[in-house]
mmCIF file of C-alpha atoms and ligand atoms in Angstrom:
data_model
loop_
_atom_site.group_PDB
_atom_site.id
_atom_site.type_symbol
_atom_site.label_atom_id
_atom_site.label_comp_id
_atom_site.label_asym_id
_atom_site.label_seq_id
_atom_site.Cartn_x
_atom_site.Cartn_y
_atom_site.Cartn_z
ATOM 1 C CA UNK A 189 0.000 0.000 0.000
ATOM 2 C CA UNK A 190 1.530 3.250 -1.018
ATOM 3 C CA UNK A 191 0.275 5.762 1.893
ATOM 4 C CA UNK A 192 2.531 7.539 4.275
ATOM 5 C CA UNK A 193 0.249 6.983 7.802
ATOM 6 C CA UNK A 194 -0.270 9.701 11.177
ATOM 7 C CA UNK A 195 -1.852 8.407 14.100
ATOM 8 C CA UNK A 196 -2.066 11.144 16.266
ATOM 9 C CA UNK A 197 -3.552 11.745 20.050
ATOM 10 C CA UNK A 198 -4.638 14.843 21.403
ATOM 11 C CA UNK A 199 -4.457 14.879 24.793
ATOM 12 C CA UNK A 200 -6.392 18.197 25.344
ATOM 13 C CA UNK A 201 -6.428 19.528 29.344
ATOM 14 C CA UNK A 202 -5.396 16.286 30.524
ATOM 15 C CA UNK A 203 -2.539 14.383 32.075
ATOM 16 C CA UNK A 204 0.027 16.145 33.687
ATOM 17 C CA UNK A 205 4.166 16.204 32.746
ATOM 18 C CA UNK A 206 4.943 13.250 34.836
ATOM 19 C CA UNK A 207 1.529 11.158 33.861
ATOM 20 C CA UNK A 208 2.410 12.279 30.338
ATOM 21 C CA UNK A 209 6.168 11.063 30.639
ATOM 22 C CA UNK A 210 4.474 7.663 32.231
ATOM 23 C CA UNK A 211 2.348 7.668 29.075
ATOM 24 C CA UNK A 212 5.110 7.602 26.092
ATOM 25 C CA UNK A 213 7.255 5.192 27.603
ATOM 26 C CA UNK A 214 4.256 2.626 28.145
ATOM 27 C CA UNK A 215 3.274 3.669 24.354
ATOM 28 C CA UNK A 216 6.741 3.805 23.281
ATOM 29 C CA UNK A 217 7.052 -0.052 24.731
ATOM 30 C CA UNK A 218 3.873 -1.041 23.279
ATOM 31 C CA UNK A 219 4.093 -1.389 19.502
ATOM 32 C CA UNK A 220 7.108 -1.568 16.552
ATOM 33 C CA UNK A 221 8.214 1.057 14.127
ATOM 34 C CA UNK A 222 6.869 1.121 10.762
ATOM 35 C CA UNK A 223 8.455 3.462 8.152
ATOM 36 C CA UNK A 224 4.963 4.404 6.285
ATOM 37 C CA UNK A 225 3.473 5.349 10.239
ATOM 38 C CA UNK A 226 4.043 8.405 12.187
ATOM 39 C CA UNK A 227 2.632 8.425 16.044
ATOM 40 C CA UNK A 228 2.287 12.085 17.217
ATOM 41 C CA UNK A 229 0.983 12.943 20.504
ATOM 42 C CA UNK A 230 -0.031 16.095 21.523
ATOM 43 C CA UNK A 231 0.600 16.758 25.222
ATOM 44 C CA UNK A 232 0.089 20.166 27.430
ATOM 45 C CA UNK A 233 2.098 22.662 27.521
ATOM 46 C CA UNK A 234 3.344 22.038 31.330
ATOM 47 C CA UNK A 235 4.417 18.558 29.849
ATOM 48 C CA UNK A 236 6.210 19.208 26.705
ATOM 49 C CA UNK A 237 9.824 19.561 28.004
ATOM 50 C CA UNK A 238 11.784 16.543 28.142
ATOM 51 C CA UNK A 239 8.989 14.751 26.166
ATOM 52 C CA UNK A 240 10.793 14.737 23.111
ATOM 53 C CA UNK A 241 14.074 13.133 24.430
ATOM 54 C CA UNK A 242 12.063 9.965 26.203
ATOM 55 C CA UNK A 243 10.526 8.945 22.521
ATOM 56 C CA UNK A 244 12.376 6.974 19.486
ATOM 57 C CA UNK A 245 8.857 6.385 18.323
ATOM 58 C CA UNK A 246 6.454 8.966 19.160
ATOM 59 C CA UNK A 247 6.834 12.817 17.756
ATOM 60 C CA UNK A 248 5.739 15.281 20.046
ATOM 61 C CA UNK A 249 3.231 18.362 18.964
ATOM 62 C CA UNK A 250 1.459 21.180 20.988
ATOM 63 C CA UNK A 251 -2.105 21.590 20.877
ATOM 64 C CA UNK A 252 -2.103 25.357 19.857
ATOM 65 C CA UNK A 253 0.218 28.386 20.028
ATOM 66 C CA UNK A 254 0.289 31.874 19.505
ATOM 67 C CA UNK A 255 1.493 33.628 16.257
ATOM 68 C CA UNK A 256 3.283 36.620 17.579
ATOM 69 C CA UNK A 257 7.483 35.294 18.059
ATOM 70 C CA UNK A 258 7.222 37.490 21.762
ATOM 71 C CA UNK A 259 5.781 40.469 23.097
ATOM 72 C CA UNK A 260 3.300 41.305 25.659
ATOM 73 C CA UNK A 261 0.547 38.685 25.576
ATOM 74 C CA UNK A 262 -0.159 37.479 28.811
ATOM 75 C CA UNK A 263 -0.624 33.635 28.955
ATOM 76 C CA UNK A 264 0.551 32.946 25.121
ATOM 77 C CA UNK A 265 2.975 30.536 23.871
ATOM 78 C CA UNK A 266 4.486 31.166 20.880
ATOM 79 C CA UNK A 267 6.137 29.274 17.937
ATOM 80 C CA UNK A 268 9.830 30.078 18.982
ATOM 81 C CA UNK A 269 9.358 29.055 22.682
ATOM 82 C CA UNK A 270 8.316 25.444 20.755
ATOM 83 C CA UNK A 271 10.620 25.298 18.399
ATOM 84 C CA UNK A 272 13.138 22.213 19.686
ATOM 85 C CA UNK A 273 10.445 21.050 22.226
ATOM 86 C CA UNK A 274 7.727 19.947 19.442
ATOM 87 C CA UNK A 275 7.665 19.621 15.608
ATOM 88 C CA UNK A 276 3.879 18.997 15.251
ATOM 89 C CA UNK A 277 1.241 22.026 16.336
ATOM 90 C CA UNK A 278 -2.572 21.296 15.907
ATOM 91 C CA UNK A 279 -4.212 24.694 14.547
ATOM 92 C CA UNK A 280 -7.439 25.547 14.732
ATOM 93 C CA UNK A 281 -9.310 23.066 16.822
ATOM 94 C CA UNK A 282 -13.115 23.329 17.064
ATOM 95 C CA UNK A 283 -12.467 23.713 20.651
ATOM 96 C CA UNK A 284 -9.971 26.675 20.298
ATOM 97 C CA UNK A 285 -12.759 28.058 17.598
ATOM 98 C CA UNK A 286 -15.738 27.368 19.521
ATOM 99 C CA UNK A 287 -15.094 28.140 23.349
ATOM 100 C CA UNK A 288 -12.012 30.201 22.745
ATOM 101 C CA UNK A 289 -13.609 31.889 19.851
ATOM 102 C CA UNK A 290 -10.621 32.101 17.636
ATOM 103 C CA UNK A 291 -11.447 33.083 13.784
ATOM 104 C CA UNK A 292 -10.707 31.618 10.558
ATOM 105 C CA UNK A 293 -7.794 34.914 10.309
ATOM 106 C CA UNK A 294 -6.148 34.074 13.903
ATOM 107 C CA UNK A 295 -5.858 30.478 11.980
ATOM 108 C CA UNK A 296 -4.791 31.945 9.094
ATOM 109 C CA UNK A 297 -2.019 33.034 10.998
ATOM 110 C CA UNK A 298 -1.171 31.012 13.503
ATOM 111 C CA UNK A 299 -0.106 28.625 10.204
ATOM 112 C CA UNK A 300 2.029 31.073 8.688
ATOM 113 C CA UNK A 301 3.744 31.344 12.258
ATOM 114 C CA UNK A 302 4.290 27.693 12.308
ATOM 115 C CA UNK A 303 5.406 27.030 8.535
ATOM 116 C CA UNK A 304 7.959 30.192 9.478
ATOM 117 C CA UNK A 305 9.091 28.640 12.560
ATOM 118 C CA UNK A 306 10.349 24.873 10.939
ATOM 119 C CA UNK A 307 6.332 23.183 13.079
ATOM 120 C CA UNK A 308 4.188 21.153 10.993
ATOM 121 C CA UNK A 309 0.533 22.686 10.940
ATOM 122 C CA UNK A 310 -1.648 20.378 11.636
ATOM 123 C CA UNK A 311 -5.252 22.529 10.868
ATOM 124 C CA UNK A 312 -8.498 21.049 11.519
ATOM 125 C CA UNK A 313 -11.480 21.949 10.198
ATOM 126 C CA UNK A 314 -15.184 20.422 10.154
ATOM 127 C CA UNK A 315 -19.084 21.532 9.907
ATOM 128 C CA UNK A 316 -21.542 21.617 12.801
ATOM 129 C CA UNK A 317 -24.362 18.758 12.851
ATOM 130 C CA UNK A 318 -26.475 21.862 11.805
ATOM 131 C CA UNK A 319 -24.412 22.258 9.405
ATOM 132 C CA UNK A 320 -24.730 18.914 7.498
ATOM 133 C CA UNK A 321 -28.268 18.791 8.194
ATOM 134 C CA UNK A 322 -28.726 21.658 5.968
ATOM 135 C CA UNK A 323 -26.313 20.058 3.237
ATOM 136 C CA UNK A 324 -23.671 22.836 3.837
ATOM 137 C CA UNK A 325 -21.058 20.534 4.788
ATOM 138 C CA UNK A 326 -18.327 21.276 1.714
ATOM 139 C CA UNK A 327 -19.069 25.088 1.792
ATOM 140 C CA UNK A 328 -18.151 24.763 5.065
ATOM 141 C CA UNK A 329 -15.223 23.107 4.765
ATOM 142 C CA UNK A 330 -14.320 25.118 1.550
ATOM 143 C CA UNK A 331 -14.485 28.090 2.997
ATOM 144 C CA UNK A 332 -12.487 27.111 6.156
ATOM 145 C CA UNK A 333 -9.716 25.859 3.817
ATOM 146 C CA UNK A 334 -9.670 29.166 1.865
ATOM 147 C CA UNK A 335 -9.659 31.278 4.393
ATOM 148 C CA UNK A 336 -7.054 29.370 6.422
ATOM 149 C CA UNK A 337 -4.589 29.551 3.251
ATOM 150 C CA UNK A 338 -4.778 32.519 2.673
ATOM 151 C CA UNK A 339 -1.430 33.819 1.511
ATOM 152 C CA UNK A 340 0.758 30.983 2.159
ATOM 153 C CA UNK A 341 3.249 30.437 -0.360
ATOM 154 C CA UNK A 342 1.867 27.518 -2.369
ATOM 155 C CA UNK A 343 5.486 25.786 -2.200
ATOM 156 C CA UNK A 344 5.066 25.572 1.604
ATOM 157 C CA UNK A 345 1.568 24.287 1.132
ATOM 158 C CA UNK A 346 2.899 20.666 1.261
ATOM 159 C CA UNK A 347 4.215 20.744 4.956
ATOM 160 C CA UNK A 348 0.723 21.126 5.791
ATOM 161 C CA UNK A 349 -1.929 18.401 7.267
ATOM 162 C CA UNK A 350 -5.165 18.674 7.240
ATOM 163 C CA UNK A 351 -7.338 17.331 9.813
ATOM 164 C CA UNK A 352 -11.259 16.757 9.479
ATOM 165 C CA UNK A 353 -12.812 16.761 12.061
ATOM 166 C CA UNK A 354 -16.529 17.066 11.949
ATOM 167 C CA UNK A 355 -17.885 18.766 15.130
ATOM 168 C CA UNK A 356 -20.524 16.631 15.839
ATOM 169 C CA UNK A 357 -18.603 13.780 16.151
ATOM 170 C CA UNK A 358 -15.949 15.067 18.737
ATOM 171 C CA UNK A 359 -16.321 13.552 22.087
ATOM 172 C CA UNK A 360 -19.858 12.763 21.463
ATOM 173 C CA UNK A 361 -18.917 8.446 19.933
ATOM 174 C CA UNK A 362 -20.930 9.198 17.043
ATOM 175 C CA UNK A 363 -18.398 8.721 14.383
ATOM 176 C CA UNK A 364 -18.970 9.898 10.681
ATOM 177 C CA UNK A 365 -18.994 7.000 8.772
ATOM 178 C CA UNK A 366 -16.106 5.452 6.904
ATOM 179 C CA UNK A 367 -17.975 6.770 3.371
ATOM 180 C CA UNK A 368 -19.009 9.957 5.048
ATOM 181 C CA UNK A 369 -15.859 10.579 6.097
ATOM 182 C CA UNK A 370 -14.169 9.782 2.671
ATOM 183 C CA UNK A 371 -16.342 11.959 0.730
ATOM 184 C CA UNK A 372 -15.252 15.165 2.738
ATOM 185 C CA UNK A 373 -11.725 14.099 2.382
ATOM 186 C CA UNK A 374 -11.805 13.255 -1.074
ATOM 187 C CA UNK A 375 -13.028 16.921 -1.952
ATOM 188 C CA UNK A 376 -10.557 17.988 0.501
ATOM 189 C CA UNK A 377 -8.341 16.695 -1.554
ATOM 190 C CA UNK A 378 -9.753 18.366 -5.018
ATOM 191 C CA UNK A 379 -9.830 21.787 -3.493
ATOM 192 C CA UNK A 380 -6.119 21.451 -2.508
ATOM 193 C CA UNK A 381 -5.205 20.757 -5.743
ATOM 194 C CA UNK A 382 -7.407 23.589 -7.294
ATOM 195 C CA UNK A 383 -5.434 25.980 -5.300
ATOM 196 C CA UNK A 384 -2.161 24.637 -6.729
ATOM 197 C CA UNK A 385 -0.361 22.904 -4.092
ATOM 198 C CA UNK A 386 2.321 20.451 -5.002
ATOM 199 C CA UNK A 387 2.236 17.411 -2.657
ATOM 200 C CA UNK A 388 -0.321 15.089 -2.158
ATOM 201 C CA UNK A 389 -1.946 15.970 0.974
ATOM 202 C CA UNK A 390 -2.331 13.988 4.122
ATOM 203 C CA UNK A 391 -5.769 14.367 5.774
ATOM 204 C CA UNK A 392 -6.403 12.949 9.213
ATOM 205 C CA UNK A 393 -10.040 12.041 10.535
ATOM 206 C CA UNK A 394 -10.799 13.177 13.806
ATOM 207 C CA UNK A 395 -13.868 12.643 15.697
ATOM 208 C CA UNK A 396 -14.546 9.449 18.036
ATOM 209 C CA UNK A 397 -11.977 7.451 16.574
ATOM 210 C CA UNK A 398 -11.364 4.252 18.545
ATOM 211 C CA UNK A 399 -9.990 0.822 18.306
ATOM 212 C CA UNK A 400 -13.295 -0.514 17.015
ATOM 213 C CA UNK A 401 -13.410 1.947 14.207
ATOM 214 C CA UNK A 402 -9.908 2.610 13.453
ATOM 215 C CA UNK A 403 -9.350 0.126 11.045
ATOM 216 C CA UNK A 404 -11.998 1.167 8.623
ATOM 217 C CA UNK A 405 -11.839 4.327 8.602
ATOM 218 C CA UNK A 406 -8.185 4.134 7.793
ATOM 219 C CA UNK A 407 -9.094 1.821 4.670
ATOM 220 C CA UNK A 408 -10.251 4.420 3.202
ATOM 221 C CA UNK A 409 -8.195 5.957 0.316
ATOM 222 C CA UNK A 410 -8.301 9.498 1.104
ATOM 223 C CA UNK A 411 -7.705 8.918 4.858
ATOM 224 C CA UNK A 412 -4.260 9.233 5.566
ATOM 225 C CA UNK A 413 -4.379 9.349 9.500
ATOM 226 C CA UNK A 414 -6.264 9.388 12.297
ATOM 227 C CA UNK A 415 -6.854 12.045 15.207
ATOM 228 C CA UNK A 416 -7.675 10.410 18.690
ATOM 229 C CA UNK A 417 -9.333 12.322 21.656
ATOM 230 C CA UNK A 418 -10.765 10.728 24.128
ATOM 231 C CA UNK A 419 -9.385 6.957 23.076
ATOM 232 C CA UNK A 420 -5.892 8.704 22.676
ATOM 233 C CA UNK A 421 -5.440 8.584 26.844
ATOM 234 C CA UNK A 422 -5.535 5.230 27.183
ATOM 235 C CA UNK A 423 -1.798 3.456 26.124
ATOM 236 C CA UNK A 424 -4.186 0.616 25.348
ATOM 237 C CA UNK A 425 -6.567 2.217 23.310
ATOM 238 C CA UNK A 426 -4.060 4.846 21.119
ATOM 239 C CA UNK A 427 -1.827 1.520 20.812
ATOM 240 C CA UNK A 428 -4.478 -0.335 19.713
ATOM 241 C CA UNK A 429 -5.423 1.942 17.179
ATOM 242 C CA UNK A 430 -2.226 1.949 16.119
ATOM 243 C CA UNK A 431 -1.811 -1.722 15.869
ATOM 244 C CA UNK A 432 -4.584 -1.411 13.440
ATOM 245 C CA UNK A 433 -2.529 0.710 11.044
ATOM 246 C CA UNK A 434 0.201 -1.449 11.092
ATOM 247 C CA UNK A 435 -1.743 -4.208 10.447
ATOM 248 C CA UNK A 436 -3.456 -2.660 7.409
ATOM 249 C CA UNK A 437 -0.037 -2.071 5.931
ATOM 250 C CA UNK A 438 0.948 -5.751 6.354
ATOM 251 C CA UNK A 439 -1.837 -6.112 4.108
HETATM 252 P P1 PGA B 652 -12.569 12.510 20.265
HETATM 253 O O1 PGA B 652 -11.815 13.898 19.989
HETATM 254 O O2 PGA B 652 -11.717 11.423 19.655
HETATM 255 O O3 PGA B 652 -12.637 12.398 21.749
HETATM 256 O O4 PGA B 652 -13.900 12.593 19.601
HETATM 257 C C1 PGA B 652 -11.162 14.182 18.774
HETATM 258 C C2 PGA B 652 -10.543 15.553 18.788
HETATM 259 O O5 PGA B 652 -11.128 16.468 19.380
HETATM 260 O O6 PGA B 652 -9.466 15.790 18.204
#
């Protein structure tokens, strides 16, 4: 199978720096390299230092950052203070959007920041249920990738990953469908290459992934990774989820 895999876990406001040290080396003992798999976890802040050194296997990302380099912004991290403690930031979250209110232009350029700064975007986007209900799911997601890419340099476009991450699927264990989920990725996809970008693009699904689901969802051609939540804090549960991309690549 020709796909370059990301498993990723997003820890959100949980686990502190020693539970989250506990956590990698249980992970780290738990499954086998594979060259066409990546395993990013995303960690707090408190516990990224250090992280990085305890891992051969797991890459280490933050779960947002600022896009100013310093200055006077009271409780802000920003992409220099990461640089050498992560190489993955997630951008964009429908939690950062939703109860932190951030806008499609704080995105916007919170990825130029990180594509400056050597950190590999991950951006997530994804419609509301009310959203789909009314059929606006791809002008949704359209307009959230347009508005995101606004002015990035089309060469730098291919350090980017997308994640989709439909909103009404997050923490709720109502997963979109292996075919729903494929058909937003696919256009994904079409609209990246309508805006000119050179690499293929690898788009993670995010919402209520778990070791029962993994599997098939990861079948799918236009899924290129996975982004756990709540199944991403157990080591049994992310490394059974990853067990299931490694066996899909033995395939
Ligand atoms: P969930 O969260 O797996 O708990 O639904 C996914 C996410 O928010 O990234």
């Amino acid at each position: 199978m020709n796909k370059n895999y990301l498993i990723a876990g997003n820890w959100k406001m949980y686990k502190n720096a020693e539970q989250s040290r506990e956590f990698i080396q249980d992970l780290e003992r738990s499954f086998t390299s594979v060259a066409a798999m990546t395993v990013v976890v995303f960690p707090p802040f408190v516990a990224l230092a250090g992280l990085r050194a305890l891992s051969k296997k797991i890459n280490i990302g933050a779960q947002n950052m600022f896009y100013e380099e310093q200055g006077a912004f009271t409780g802000e991290i920003s992409p220099l203070m990461l640089q050498g403690l992560v190489d993955y930031v997630l951008i964009g979250h429908s939690e950062r959007r939703e109860i932190f209110k951030e806008r499609d232009e704080d995105v916007n350029r919170k990825i130029k920041a990180a594509l400056q700064f050597n950190l590999v975007p991950v951006v997530c986007i994804g419609e509301t249920l009310q959203e789909r209900e009314a059929g606006k799911t791809m002008v949704k997601i359209k307009n959230q990738l347009e508005k995101a890419l606004q002015g990035v340099d089309k060469e730098k476009m291919g350090r980017i990953i997308v994640a989709y991450e439909p909103i009404w699927a997050i923490g709720t264990g109502l997963n979109a469908s292996p075919e729903q989920a494929q058909e937003v990725h696919h256009f994904i996809k079409e609209i990246w290459q309508e805006m000119g970008a050179e690499r293929n693009l690898q788009i993670l699904y995010g919402g209520s992934v778990k070791p029962e689901n993994s599997f098939e969802l990861l079948a799918q051609d236009d899924i290129s990774g996975v982004l756990v939540g709540g199944a991403s804090l157990k080591v049994e549960q992310f490394s059974a989820i990853i067990h299931s991309c490694i066996q899909l690549l033995d395939k």
